[in-house]
């Protein structure tokens, strides 16, 4: 009971990312270093079976499903049946908004999961996947070749006020 109150207190005084991370750790999720959570993801009914690597970003509405709830339809024949599997997220991964990560999936390193994707199979290292079901769209190397030439380079990426001023100045020059 005291642990629950402590977690509740911490979630009230910290930002979204910390709040979800604190709650996730309380649920038993294994987090690596530098995990960024924006919004509130859903960690499923067996969150203690989720492992998240280093340098991972999980965005708004991502859902981790550790079980197959469809077995409820046949539970009258098999009352004690369950399908429960772990989920593993590698290092340097970005999971887009409202993506669904299904039971037993392992996501490799250096991966982008597109928004609203349903990831039902393992994802190899170094790719972008998207769609329903998620399929490989391109490699991270191809993505890098496409986006780097059009990217904005910011000097003040970590100072929010200076970052805002720098971005506004860039767009005022282009108008």
mmCIF file with all atom_site columns, C-alpha atoms in Angstrom:
data_model
loop_
_atom_site.group_PDB
_atom_site.id
_atom_site.type_symbol
_atom_site.label_atom_id
_atom_site.label_alt_id
_atom_site.label_comp_id
_atom_site.label_asym_id
_atom_site.label_entity_id
_atom_site.label_seq_id
_atom_site.pdbx_PDB_ins_code
_atom_site.Cartn_x
_atom_site.Cartn_y
_atom_site.Cartn_z
_atom_site.occupancy
_atom_site.B_iso_or_equiv
_atom_site.pdbx_formal_charge
_atom_site.auth_seq_id
_atom_site.auth_comp_id
_atom_site.auth_asym_id
_atom_site.auth_atom_id
_atom_site.pdbx_PDB_model_num
ATOM 1   C CA . UNK A 1 1   ? 0.000   0.000   0.000   1.00 0.00 ? 1   UNK A CA 1
ATOM 2   C CA . UNK A 1 2   ? 2.794   2.438   0.876   1.00 0.00 ? 2   UNK A CA 1
ATOM 3   C CA . UNK A 1 3   ? 4.587   1.547   -2.367  1.00 0.00 ? 3   UNK A CA 1
ATOM 4   C CA . UNK A 1 4   ? 1.424   2.353   -4.365  1.00 0.00 ? 4   UNK A CA 1
ATOM 5   C CA . UNK A 1 5   ? 1.069   5.713   -2.611  1.00 0.00 ? 5   UNK A CA 1
ATOM 6   C CA . UNK A 1 6   ? 4.736   6.503   -3.288  1.00 0.00 ? 6   UNK A CA 1
ATOM 7   C CA . UNK A 1 7   ? 4.330   5.717   -6.992  1.00 0.00 ? 7   UNK A CA 1
ATOM 8   C CA . UNK A 1 8   ? 1.145   7.794   -7.139  1.00 0.00 ? 8   UNK A CA 1
ATOM 9   C CA . UNK A 1 9   ? 2.916   10.745  -5.495  1.00 0.00 ? 9   UNK A CA 1
ATOM 10  C CA . UNK A 1 10  ? 5.854   10.524  -7.906  1.00 0.00 ? 10  UNK A CA 1
ATOM 11  C CA . UNK A 1 11  ? 3.526   10.407  -10.899 1.00 0.00 ? 11  UNK A CA 1
ATOM 12  C CA . UNK A 1 12  ? 1.841   13.601  -9.734  1.00 0.00 ? 12  UNK A CA 1
ATOM 13  C CA . UNK A 1 13  ? 5.072   15.610  -9.422  1.00 0.00 ? 13  UNK A CA 1
ATOM 14  C CA . UNK A 1 14  ? 6.991   14.412  -12.472 1.00 0.00 ? 14  UNK A CA 1
ATOM 15  C CA . UNK A 1 15  ? 6.548   14.813  -16.220 1.00 0.00 ? 15  UNK A CA 1
ATOM 16  C CA . UNK A 1 16  ? 4.813   12.369  -18.557 1.00 0.00 ? 16  UNK A CA 1
ATOM 17  C CA . UNK A 1 17  ? 7.957   10.458  -19.464 1.00 0.00 ? 17  UNK A CA 1
ATOM 18  C CA . UNK A 1 18  ? 9.005   9.983   -15.851 1.00 0.00 ? 18  UNK A CA 1
ATOM 19  C CA . UNK A 1 19  ? 5.449   9.204   -14.782 1.00 0.00 ? 19  UNK A CA 1
ATOM 20  C CA . UNK A 1 20  ? 5.051   6.377   -17.300 1.00 0.00 ? 20  UNK A CA 1
ATOM 21  C CA . UNK A 1 21  ? 8.554   5.106   -16.536 1.00 0.00 ? 21  UNK A CA 1
ATOM 22  C CA . UNK A 1 22  ? 7.965   5.086   -12.787 1.00 0.00 ? 22  UNK A CA 1
ATOM 23  C CA . UNK A 1 23  ? 4.658   3.308   -13.273 1.00 0.00 ? 23  UNK A CA 1
ATOM 24  C CA . UNK A 1 24  ? 6.268   0.853   -15.708 1.00 0.00 ? 24  UNK A CA 1
ATOM 25  C CA . UNK A 1 25  ? 9.044   -0.014  -13.267 1.00 0.00 ? 25  UNK A CA 1
ATOM 26  C CA . UNK A 1 26  ? 6.441   -0.488  -10.548 1.00 0.00 ? 26  UNK A CA 1
ATOM 27  C CA . UNK A 1 27  ? 4.685   -2.969  -12.872 1.00 0.00 ? 27  UNK A CA 1
ATOM 28  C CA . UNK A 1 28  ? 7.937   -4.886  -13.357 1.00 0.00 ? 28  UNK A CA 1
ATOM 29  C CA . UNK A 1 29  ? 8.982   -3.723  -16.825 1.00 0.00 ? 29  UNK A CA 1
ATOM 30  C CA . UNK A 1 30  ? 12.734  -3.922  -17.409 1.00 0.00 ? 30  UNK A CA 1
ATOM 31  C CA . UNK A 1 31  ? 13.946  -0.557  -18.763 1.00 0.00 ? 31  UNK A CA 1
ATOM 32  C CA . UNK A 1 32  ? 17.386  0.156   -20.205 1.00 0.00 ? 32  UNK A CA 1
ATOM 33  C CA . UNK A 1 33  ? 19.097  3.543   -20.050 1.00 0.00 ? 33  UNK A CA 1
ATOM 34  C CA . UNK A 1 34  ? 17.728  6.688   -21.672 1.00 0.00 ? 34  UNK A CA 1
ATOM 35  C CA . UNK A 1 35  ? 14.184  5.426   -22.303 1.00 0.00 ? 35  UNK A CA 1
ATOM 36  C CA . UNK A 1 36  ? 11.871  8.267   -23.327 1.00 0.00 ? 36  UNK A CA 1
ATOM 37  C CA . UNK A 1 37  ? 8.114   7.840   -23.000 1.00 0.00 ? 37  UNK A CA 1
ATOM 38  C CA . UNK A 1 38  ? 5.757   10.478  -24.375 1.00 0.00 ? 38  UNK A CA 1
ATOM 39  C CA . UNK A 1 39  ? 2.110   10.234  -23.461 1.00 0.00 ? 39  UNK A CA 1
ATOM 40  C CA . UNK A 1 40  ? 0.782   7.153   -21.750 1.00 0.00 ? 40  UNK A CA 1
ATOM 41  C CA . UNK A 1 41  ? 1.439   3.758   -23.332 1.00 0.00 ? 41  UNK A CA 1
ATOM 42  C CA . UNK A 1 42  ? -0.513  0.639   -22.345 1.00 0.00 ? 42  UNK A CA 1
ATOM 43  C CA . UNK A 1 43  ? 1.748   -2.084  -20.988 1.00 0.00 ? 43  UNK A CA 1
ATOM 44  C CA . UNK A 1 44  ? -0.772  -4.951  -21.071 1.00 0.00 ? 44  UNK A CA 1
ATOM 45  C CA . UNK A 1 45  ? -1.772  -7.503  -18.487 1.00 0.00 ? 45  UNK A CA 1
ATOM 46  C CA . UNK A 1 46  ? 1.694   -9.066  -18.048 1.00 0.00 ? 46  UNK A CA 1
ATOM 47  C CA . UNK A 1 47  ? 3.982   -6.021  -18.048 1.00 0.00 ? 47  UNK A CA 1
ATOM 48  C CA . UNK A 1 48  ? 6.656   -7.909  -16.118 1.00 0.00 ? 48  UNK A CA 1
ATOM 49  C CA . UNK A 1 49  ? 7.304   -9.822  -19.382 1.00 0.00 ? 49  UNK A CA 1
ATOM 50  C CA . UNK A 1 50  ? 8.353   -6.642  -21.242 1.00 0.00 ? 50  UNK A CA 1
ATOM 51  C CA . UNK A 1 51  ? 12.033  -5.721  -21.664 1.00 0.00 ? 51  UNK A CA 1
ATOM 52  C CA . UNK A 1 52  ? 12.993  -2.388  -23.210 1.00 0.00 ? 52  UNK A CA 1
ATOM 53  C CA . UNK A 1 53  ? 16.577  -1.634  -24.247 1.00 0.00 ? 53  UNK A CA 1
ATOM 54  C CA . UNK A 1 54  ? 18.668  1.536   -24.183 1.00 0.00 ? 54  UNK A CA 1
ATOM 55  C CA . UNK A 1 55  ? 17.838  4.719   -26.117 1.00 0.00 ? 55  UNK A CA 1
ATOM 56  C CA . UNK A 1 56  ? 14.223  3.804   -26.822 1.00 0.00 ? 56  UNK A CA 1
ATOM 57  C CA . UNK A 1 57  ? 11.377  6.255   -27.478 1.00 0.00 ? 57  UNK A CA 1
ATOM 58  C CA . UNK A 1 58  ? 7.817   5.042   -26.884 1.00 0.00 ? 58  UNK A CA 1
ATOM 59  C CA . UNK A 1 59  ? 5.181   7.519   -28.059 1.00 0.00 ? 59  UNK A CA 1
ATOM 60  C CA . UNK A 1 60  ? 1.535   8.254   -27.248 1.00 0.00 ? 60  UNK A CA 1
ATOM 61  C CA . UNK A 1 61  ? -0.889  5.345   -27.289 1.00 0.00 ? 61  UNK A CA 1
ATOM 62  C CA . UNK A 1 62  ? 1.577   2.496   -27.919 1.00 0.00 ? 62  UNK A CA 1
ATOM 63  C CA . UNK A 1 63  ? 0.109   -0.801  -26.727 1.00 0.00 ? 63  UNK A CA 1
ATOM 64  C CA . UNK A 1 64  ? 2.101   -3.837  -25.630 1.00 0.00 ? 64  UNK A CA 1
ATOM 65  C CA . UNK A 1 65  ? 0.036   -7.051  -25.770 1.00 0.00 ? 65  UNK A CA 1
ATOM 66  C CA . UNK A 1 66  ? 1.597   -9.984  -23.890 1.00 0.00 ? 66  UNK A CA 1
ATOM 67  C CA . UNK A 1 67  ? -1.367  -12.284 -24.236 1.00 0.00 ? 67  UNK A CA 1
ATOM 68  C CA . UNK A 1 68  ? -3.888  -13.504 -26.789 1.00 0.00 ? 68  UNK A CA 1
ATOM 69  C CA . UNK A 1 69  ? -7.283  -12.594 -25.380 1.00 0.00 ? 69  UNK A CA 1
ATOM 70  C CA . UNK A 1 70  ? -8.944  -14.538 -28.189 1.00 0.00 ? 70  UNK A CA 1
ATOM 71  C CA . UNK A 1 71  ? -8.616  -17.719 -26.139 1.00 0.00 ? 71  UNK A CA 1
ATOM 72  C CA . UNK A 1 72  ? -11.627 -16.489 -24.156 1.00 0.00 ? 72  UNK A CA 1
ATOM 73  C CA . UNK A 1 73  ? -13.785 -17.754 -27.046 1.00 0.00 ? 73  UNK A CA 1
ATOM 74  C CA . UNK A 1 74  ? -12.621 -21.347 -26.509 1.00 0.00 ? 74  UNK A CA 1
ATOM 75  C CA . UNK A 1 75  ? -12.159 -21.195 -22.756 1.00 0.00 ? 75  UNK A CA 1
ATOM 76  C CA . UNK A 1 76  ? -15.412 -23.107 -22.184 1.00 0.00 ? 76  UNK A CA 1
ATOM 77  C CA . UNK A 1 77  ? -13.635 -26.128 -23.756 1.00 0.00 ? 77  UNK A CA 1
ATOM 78  C CA . UNK A 1 78  ? -10.217 -25.383 -22.251 1.00 0.00 ? 78  UNK A CA 1
ATOM 79  C CA . UNK A 1 79  ? -10.864 -23.542 -18.969 1.00 0.00 ? 79  UNK A CA 1
ATOM 80  C CA . UNK A 1 80  ? -7.229  -23.022 -17.963 1.00 0.00 ? 80  UNK A CA 1
ATOM 81  C CA . UNK A 1 81  ? -5.764  -22.124 -21.353 1.00 0.00 ? 81  UNK A CA 1
ATOM 82  C CA . UNK A 1 82  ? -3.762  -18.938 -21.896 1.00 0.00 ? 82  UNK A CA 1
ATOM 83  C CA . UNK A 1 83  ? -1.306  -17.751 -24.515 1.00 0.00 ? 83  UNK A CA 1
ATOM 84  C CA . UNK A 1 84  ? 1.225   -15.464 -22.854 1.00 0.00 ? 84  UNK A CA 1
ATOM 85  C CA . UNK A 1 85  ? 4.564   -14.418 -24.364 1.00 0.00 ? 85  UNK A CA 1
ATOM 86  C CA . UNK A 1 86  ? 7.280   -11.870 -23.548 1.00 0.00 ? 86  UNK A CA 1
ATOM 87  C CA . UNK A 1 87  ? 8.054   -8.785  -25.634 1.00 0.00 ? 87  UNK A CA 1
ATOM 88  C CA . UNK A 1 88  ? 11.640  -7.586  -26.140 1.00 0.00 ? 88  UNK A CA 1
ATOM 89  C CA . UNK A 1 89  ? 12.542  -4.168  -27.538 1.00 0.00 ? 89  UNK A CA 1
ATOM 90  C CA . UNK A 1 90  ? 16.183  -3.717  -28.557 1.00 0.00 ? 90  UNK A CA 1
ATOM 91  C CA . UNK A 1 91  ? 18.412  -0.644  -28.359 1.00 0.00 ? 91  UNK A CA 1
ATOM 92  C CA . UNK A 1 92  ? 17.979  2.609   -30.274 1.00 0.00 ? 92  UNK A CA 1
ATOM 93  C CA . UNK A 1 93  ? 14.323  2.055   -31.198 1.00 0.00 ? 93  UNK A CA 1
ATOM 94  C CA . UNK A 1 94  ? 11.544  4.544   -31.957 1.00 0.00 ? 94  UNK A CA 1
ATOM 95  C CA . UNK A 1 95  ? 7.951   3.279   -31.600 1.00 0.00 ? 95  UNK A CA 1
ATOM 96  C CA . UNK A 1 96  ? 5.433   5.593   -33.292 1.00 0.00 ? 96  UNK A CA 1
ATOM 97  C CA . UNK A 1 97  ? 2.079   6.674   -31.882 1.00 0.00 ? 97  UNK A CA 1
ATOM 98  C CA . UNK A 1 98  ? -0.645  4.055   -31.450 1.00 0.00 ? 98  UNK A CA 1
ATOM 99  C CA . UNK A 1 99  ? 1.522   1.136   -32.579 1.00 0.00 ? 99  UNK A CA 1
ATOM 100 C CA . UNK A 1 100 ? 0.558   -2.300  -31.270 1.00 0.00 ? 100 UNK A CA 1
ATOM 101 C CA . UNK A 1 101 ? 3.299   -4.739  -30.269 1.00 0.00 ? 101 UNK A CA 1
ATOM 102 C CA . UNK A 1 102 ? 1.877   -8.252  -30.170 1.00 0.00 ? 102 UNK A CA 1
ATOM 103 C CA . UNK A 1 103 ? 2.784   -11.257 -27.959 1.00 0.00 ? 103 UNK A CA 1
ATOM 104 C CA . UNK A 1 104 ? 6.194   -12.837 -28.406 1.00 0.00 ? 104 UNK A CA 1
ATOM 105 C CA . UNK A 1 105 ? 7.644   -10.099 -30.625 1.00 0.00 ? 105 UNK A CA 1
ATOM 106 C CA . UNK A 1 106 ? 11.318  -9.186  -30.473 1.00 0.00 ? 106 UNK A CA 1
ATOM 107 C CA . UNK A 1 107 ? 12.243  -5.830  -31.992 1.00 0.00 ? 107 UNK A CA 1
ATOM 108 C CA . UNK A 1 108 ? 15.882  -5.577  -33.042 1.00 0.00 ? 108 UNK A CA 1
ATOM 109 C CA . UNK A 1 109 ? 18.329  -2.695  -32.635 1.00 0.00 ? 109 UNK A CA 1
ATOM 110 C CA . UNK A 1 110 ? 18.220  0.538   -34.657 1.00 0.00 ? 110 UNK A CA 1
ATOM 111 C CA . UNK A 1 111 ? 14.565  0.181   -35.628 1.00 0.00 ? 111 UNK A CA 1
ATOM 112 C CA . UNK A 1 112 ? 11.704  2.580   -36.349 1.00 0.00 ? 112 UNK A CA 1
ATOM 113 C CA . UNK A 1 113 ? 8.133   1.324   -35.889 1.00 0.00 ? 113 UNK A CA 1
ATOM 114 C CA . UNK A 1 114 ? 5.752   3.556   -37.885 1.00 0.00 ? 114 UNK A CA 1
ATOM 115 C CA . UNK A 1 115 ? 2.690   5.046   -36.197 1.00 0.00 ? 115 UNK A CA 1
ATOM 116 C CA . UNK A 1 116 ? -0.421  2.828   -35.975 1.00 0.00 ? 116 UNK A CA 1
ATOM 117 C CA . UNK A 1 117 ? 1.475   -0.301  -37.035 1.00 0.00 ? 117 UNK A CA 1
ATOM 118 C CA . UNK A 1 118 ? 0.584   -3.755  -35.766 1.00 0.00 ? 118 UNK A CA 1
ATOM 119 C CA . UNK A 1 119 ? 3.836   -5.611  -35.123 1.00 0.00 ? 119 UNK A CA 1
ATOM 120 C CA . UNK A 1 120 ? 2.996   -9.310  -35.026 1.00 0.00 ? 120 UNK A CA 1
ATOM 121 C CA . UNK A 1 121 ? 6.381   -10.780 -36.048 1.00 0.00 ? 121 UNK A CA 1
ATOM 122 C CA . UNK A 1 122 ? 9.975   -10.213 -35.004 1.00 0.00 ? 122 UNK A CA 1
ATOM 123 C CA . UNK A 1 123 ? 11.666  -7.139  -36.489 1.00 0.00 ? 123 UNK A CA 1
ATOM 124 C CA . UNK A 1 124 ? 15.312  -7.467  -37.587 1.00 0.00 ? 124 UNK A CA 1
ATOM 125 C CA . UNK A 1 125 ? 18.011  -4.885  -36.839 1.00 0.00 ? 125 UNK A CA 1
ATOM 126 C CA . UNK A 1 126 ? 18.311  -1.724  -38.904 1.00 0.00 ? 126 UNK A CA 1
ATOM 127 C CA . UNK A 1 127 ? 14.891  -1.387  -40.533 1.00 0.00 ? 127 UNK A CA 1
ATOM 128 C CA . UNK A 1 128 ? 11.721  0.680   -40.569 1.00 0.00 ? 128 UNK A CA 1
ATOM 129 C CA . UNK A 1 129 ? 8.471   -1.275  -40.379 1.00 0.00 ? 129 UNK A CA 1
ATOM 130 C CA . UNK A 1 130 ? 4.924   -0.076  -40.813 1.00 0.00 ? 130 UNK A CA 1
ATOM 131 C CA . UNK A 1 131 ? 1.409   -1.147  -41.674 1.00 0.00 ? 131 UNK A CA 1
ATOM 132 C CA . UNK A 1 132 ? -1.118  -3.751  -40.608 1.00 0.00 ? 132 UNK A CA 1
ATOM 133 C CA . UNK A 1 133 ? 0.516   -6.172  -40.285 1.00 0.00 ? 133 UNK A CA 1
ATOM 134 C CA . UNK A 1 134 ? 3.846   -4.364  -40.072 1.00 0.00 ? 134 UNK A CA 1
ATOM 135 C CA . UNK A 1 135 ? 6.234   -5.048  -42.942 1.00 0.00 ? 135 UNK A CA 1
ATOM 136 C CA . UNK A 1 136 ? 9.706   -3.759  -43.744 1.00 0.00 ? 136 UNK A CA 1
ATOM 137 C CA . UNK A 1 137 ? 9.438   -0.407  -45.535 1.00 0.00 ? 137 UNK A CA 1
ATOM 138 C CA . UNK A 1 138 ? 13.126  0.440   -45.869 1.00 0.00 ? 138 UNK A CA 1
ATOM 139 C CA . UNK A 1 139 ? 16.444  0.201   -44.093 1.00 0.00 ? 139 UNK A CA 1
ATOM 140 C CA . UNK A 1 140 ? 17.681  2.736   -41.584 1.00 0.00 ? 140 UNK A CA 1
ATOM 141 C CA . UNK A 1 141 ? 20.589  3.445   -43.958 1.00 0.00 ? 141 UNK A CA 1
ATOM 142 C CA . UNK A 1 142 ? 18.136  4.369   -46.759 1.00 0.00 ? 142 UNK A CA 1
ATOM 143 C CA . UNK A 1 143 ? 16.143  6.502   -44.316 1.00 0.00 ? 143 UNK A CA 1
ATOM 144 C CA . UNK A 1 144 ? 19.296  8.321   -43.224 1.00 0.00 ? 144 UNK A CA 1
ATOM 145 C CA . UNK A 1 145 ? 20.243  9.095   -46.855 1.00 0.00 ? 145 UNK A CA 1
ATOM 146 C CA . UNK A 1 146 ? 16.777  10.571  -47.407 1.00 0.00 ? 146 UNK A CA 1
ATOM 147 C CA . UNK A 1 147 ? 16.343  12.677  -44.255 1.00 0.00 ? 147 UNK A CA 1
ATOM 148 C CA . UNK A 1 148 ? 19.812  14.042  -43.494 1.00 0.00 ? 148 UNK A CA 1
ATOM 149 C CA . UNK A 1 149 ? 19.898  16.404  -46.526 1.00 0.00 ? 149 UNK A CA 1
ATOM 150 C CA . UNK A 1 150 ? 16.566  17.963  -45.502 1.00 0.00 ? 150 UNK A CA 1
ATOM 151 C CA . UNK A 1 151 ? 17.119  17.968  -41.731 1.00 0.00 ? 151 UNK A CA 1
ATOM 152 C CA . UNK A 1 152 ? 17.464  21.089  -39.603 1.00 0.00 ? 152 UNK A CA 1
ATOM 153 C CA . UNK A 1 153 ? 20.615  21.232  -37.481 1.00 0.00 ? 153 UNK A CA 1
ATOM 154 C CA . UNK A 1 154 ? 19.922  22.876  -34.124 1.00 0.00 ? 154 UNK A CA 1
ATOM 155 C CA . UNK A 1 155 ? 22.638  24.210  -31.831 1.00 0.00 ? 155 UNK A CA 1
ATOM 156 C CA . UNK A 1 156 ? 20.344  24.274  -28.797 1.00 0.00 ? 156 UNK A CA 1
ATOM 157 C CA . UNK A 1 157 ? 18.484  20.981  -29.051 1.00 0.00 ? 157 UNK A CA 1
ATOM 158 C CA . UNK A 1 158 ? 18.294  20.429  -25.279 1.00 0.00 ? 158 UNK A CA 1
ATOM 159 C CA . UNK A 1 159 ? 17.481  23.967  -24.073 1.00 0.00 ? 159 UNK A CA 1
ATOM 160 C CA . UNK A 1 160 ? 13.764  24.315  -24.823 1.00 0.00 ? 160 UNK A CA 1
ATOM 161 C CA . UNK A 1 161 ? 13.604  28.123  -24.834 1.00 0.00 ? 161 UNK A CA 1
ATOM 162 C CA . UNK A 1 162 ? 16.709  28.559  -26.995 1.00 0.00 ? 162 UNK A CA 1
ATOM 163 C CA . UNK A 1 163 ? 15.511  25.727  -29.249 1.00 0.00 ? 163 UNK A CA 1
ATOM 164 C CA . UNK A 1 164 ? 12.179  27.484  -29.768 1.00 0.00 ? 164 UNK A CA 1
ATOM 165 C CA . UNK A 1 165 ? 13.905  30.777  -30.605 1.00 0.00 ? 165 UNK A CA 1
ATOM 166 C CA . UNK A 1 166 ? 16.247  29.044  -33.049 1.00 0.00 ? 166 UNK A CA 1
ATOM 167 C CA . UNK A 1 167 ? 13.383  27.254  -34.823 1.00 0.00 ? 167 UNK A CA 1
ATOM 168 C CA . UNK A 1 168 ? 11.277  30.413  -35.074 1.00 0.00 ? 168 UNK A CA 1
ATOM 169 C CA . UNK A 1 169 ? 14.268  32.292  -36.514 1.00 0.00 ? 169 UNK A CA 1
ATOM 170 C CA . UNK A 1 170 ? 14.775  29.572  -39.145 1.00 0.00 ? 170 UNK A CA 1
ATOM 171 C CA . UNK A 1 171 ? 11.188  29.759  -40.314 1.00 0.00 ? 171 UNK A CA 1
ATOM 172 C CA . UNK A 1 172 ? 11.041  33.553  -40.242 1.00 0.00 ? 172 UNK A CA 1
ATOM 173 C CA . UNK A 1 173 ? 14.034  33.627  -42.617 1.00 0.00 ? 173 UNK A CA 1
ATOM 174 C CA . UNK A 1 174 ? 12.232  31.333  -45.055 1.00 0.00 ? 174 UNK A CA 1
ATOM 175 C CA . UNK A 1 175 ? 9.074   33.506  -45.173 1.00 0.00 ? 175 UNK A CA 1
#
